[in-house]
Amino acid sequence: MREKNKLYKQIIENRLTTLIIISIIIILMLSILKPGTFLNYSNFSGIFTTMSFDLLLSCGMTIVLIVGGVDLSVGAVVALASIISAVLTKRGMGVFFTIIITILVGAIVGIINGILVTKFKLAPFVATLGIQSIIRGFCYVTTSGYLISGLSPAFTNLSRATIVFIPSLVLISVILSIIVGILLKKMNLFKQMYMIGTSPKSAEMSGIPADKLKVFAYMLSGFFAGLSGVLIASRYGMGAATYGIGFESRAIAASVIGGAVMSGGEGDMFGTMFGVLIVAVVNNAFIQFGGQAEWQYAVSGIMLLITLYADRVKLSAMRRRGH
Amino acid sequence: MAEILICEKICKSFSGIEVLHDVDFSVKEGEIHALVGENGAGKSTLMNIISGVIKPTSGKIYKHGKEIVLENPLDAFKEKIGIVHQELSIADNLTVAENILIGREPINKLGFIDRKELNIQAEECLNIMGISIDPRIKAGSLSVGLQQVIEITKVISKNIEILILDEPTSSLSEKEIQNLIQLLKRIKEERNLSIIFISHKLNEVEILADRTTVLRDGYVIGTLKREETTIPKVINMMIGRDLDYHKSMLSKNDFGNVILKADRLFGKGFSDISFEVREKEILGVFGLIGAGRTEMACALFGYDKLNSGEIMLKGNNLVIDNPKKAVENGICYVTENRKELGLFLTKSLKYNTIASSFEEFNKFLGVMNEKKADIVAEKYVKELQIDPPNINQNVFEYSGGNQQKILISKSLAAHPDVLIVDEPTRGVDVGAKEMIHSILRELANNGMAIIMISSELPELLKLSDRVMIMHEGIQKGTLKNDNLTEEDVMSLAYAEG
């Protein structure tokens, strides 16, 4: 009994090792069972593309989960950002300013989310769901359902270029994730965010600027969603109101698999990176075994529920130890 | 009197560490048996074994001379053993009757709850207890004291023979405690009930217990009969040395300048409060639960709203509208509610220690200076003798007394000029209590101004240079502590006008 407990504890505590092992097992399984369709360039390129967007959104999501919130608006912000950047590009704005303005819009949406949660004291779930609907609606209305295509090569090259054989999209998202991962571990600011998520009231009583930092966390989430939207428009050469549907559930699932908990105070970007990998590979596995691509939303939903259930079990185990 | 319950050579280990060693413990029919010991002595573990929550590693339990095996709390109830935990399980939005009969509500022919019958049965249970509460009102509207009584009624109404009470008085006011003591004495007589009573408050033990068993480090040190039980003797057995419990710790300081001055503070739960506190001074604030002390402190600290009034810090007017501002201006508040408003239970001791002073741990570009944080945490671990001295251990793994010390170090690390401590020794054992008292006195001697809120008079009289008395939100007066007695304070608290 004791030995078993010890092993269990070790596995839980070395989450990163566990995640790496799980990723390797799934990838090996797919490589052996579906060598033809899994192990080929176009499939890998597809996986890497979706992973890049997931990774960017997960950077923001992990931070928001750490302060004890959640951001359901990110998928809609991706669509909004894709449309804004497409329109700006078509109007002849340079790539640099297009990126800056679009990301700013994302960050502003994040700030609005943050204010709704802190000043208006709305539950994060409700506030960000409301914003999600508003933005998605706005996107459909402004585009009348049309795609905004015909973007300049200067803009589309942004995410199609390769640097030393690595697609720029992958490079950008991985580098940013690593930076976020390091900042989470090193920065004073983020350490305070962990405290806020652990006990919001204690944080306030300790003099930690809880509201400000929560708004900042949502702002970062909006920032990453905005960036992700620019890159998706660049990658597919158009802006569309339908981008990003269901992205938030993948980002939440990836973050929670990676070590974040819904009640806040925990989260690790390096764990989240493997969470993203696992979510992407499982999704791909489903397609490999004959599922339609459209099923991916359902698969993400199922994964989200499973991880949230695991989160619940983990939490009650923590509580039991706590009392 | 026959022995109703006998525990024989009970041992319990958690992950290889034995926390109870060959514990022999017995309860007689119709006796109140107090169980005392420091935090971590094994009282709760033993009670959890008797109430079926956990299983002993070895040892036997006999009831009426017959061996019983308790696999879970339900088994314990079948053996007529009931426990009332420290944290009540009252559902606020259910009525008193629903709470008492939860899970065994009477049902009418259609399968619905028979409300009329429910209220009648609940009333019967309450009558047996000798209390008159309308069973139809919501339990949430009752005071904590009455909720406690409802919980006890609920457990007793299951026809139990042994009642276990885990620190039943820790959140009750003095009057409620007296009522509870009377109630326990009466139901013991009337129902020949055996009661096991865990408490840190030794004066209650002295009044109430027929026998007292002292645990220390998982060993039974001894069981005292009623006539042998004195507080100094129990303390000696609990901590293994003598302790002059009531020794005064008043300073012989010349107080310095006035640091904090509050003028006519009004807010929710208190009105027209004025006071000042000087360097090197401990100002005691006495009041029973509901006196508005905590409300006043929270408003002063910026956590709650202050409706009107002026706060002067070192002669300067100051508006404090959030706790951050208070902390920045050198005012720290050590909450009475350490689990919810004070500590970060799943974070390490180190991060709890620096939670009020994060700004001081910047290296460059906002990088956290971990090394400095380690040094600060180590410093307070040493100064406050926090045990175990492991700065990376999560706070929930510490005992109540040590958690309280960690909470105090959080405030100290922010270098306050004014320290407000609210019930600094609640749920803390005698040894740690003594330690916290000397820490507070030393801080004052070194120049800090301390406001100590407490409902424990002996503690206030031992430490405070002056005592401000509050009652139902109103300031009744401030007394200088020249051989002040409990009677002086109480008579002022209840004085008319």
Coordinates of C-alpha atoms in Angstrom, one line a residue, chain A residues 2 185-189 191-192 194-196 198-209 212 264-266 318 321-323, chain B residues 15-16 87 301 303 323-324 327 333 340-344 346-347 351-352 355-356 358-359 361-362 365-368 370 396 410:
Chain A
R2 CA 2.7 2.4 1.0
K185 CA 8.9 30.7 -13.0
K186 CA 11.0 33.8 -12.5
M187 CA 9.0 37.0 -12.4
N188 CA 7.8 38.5 -9.2
L189 CA 4.6 39.6 -10.9
K191 CA 4.5 34.8 -8.5
Q192 CA 1.9 37.2 -7.1
Y194 CA -0.1 32.3 -8.3
M195 CA -0.9 33.7 -4.8
I196 CA -4.1 35.4 -6.1
T198 CA -4.6 30.2 -4.5
S199 CA -6.6 32.5 -2.2
P200 CA -8.0 35.7 -3.7
K201 CA -9.1 37.0 -0.3
S202 CA -5.9 36.3 1.4
A203 CA -4.1 38.0 -1.5
E204 CA -6.2 41.1 -1.1
M205 CA -5.7 41.2 2.7
S206 CA -1.9 40.8 2.1
G207 CA -1.8 43.9 0.0
I208 CA -1.3 42.1 -3.3
P209 CA -2.9 44.3 -6.1
K212 CA -4.9 45.0 -11.3
G264 CA -6.6 28.7 -9.7
G265 CA -3.1 29.0 -8.2
E266 CA -1.5 26.3 -10.3
M318 CA -5.5 18.2 -2.3
R321 CA -4.5 16.5 2.5
G322 CA -5.3 20.1 3.5
H323 CA -7.6 19.2 6.3
Chain B
S15 CA 3.1 7.0 5.8
G16 CA 5.3 5.1 8.2
E87 CA -16.4 22.9 11.6
F301 CA -7.3 48.3 7.3
Y303 CA -10.8 45.7 3.6
P323 CA -5.5 46.8 2.2
K324 CA -2.6 47.5 -0.1
V327 CA 0.3 47.8 4.1
Y333 CA -3.5 43.2 10.1
E340 CA -9.6 32.1 4.4
L341 CA -8.3 35.6 4.8
G342 CA -4.7 35.1 5.8
L343 CA -2.8 32.1 4.5
F344 CA -2.2 30.5 1.1
T346 CA -1.3 25.1 -0.8
K347 CA 1.7 27.4 -1.1
Y351 CA 5.8 32.4 -0.2
N352 CA 3.4 32.9 2.6
A355 CA 3.1 37.6 0.6
S356 CA 2.7 41.1 2.1
F358 CA 6.5 41.0 -2.7
E359 CA 7.7 44.5 -3.8
F361 CA 12.0 41.0 -3.7
N362 CA 12.7 42.4 -7.1
L365 CA 13.5 43.9 -14.5
G366 CA 11.0 42.4 -12.1
V367 CA 12.8 39.1 -11.7
M368 CA 12.0 37.6 -8.3
E370 CA 14.5 34.0 -4.6
F396 CA -1.5 23.3 5.2
K410 CA 3.9 37.5 6.8

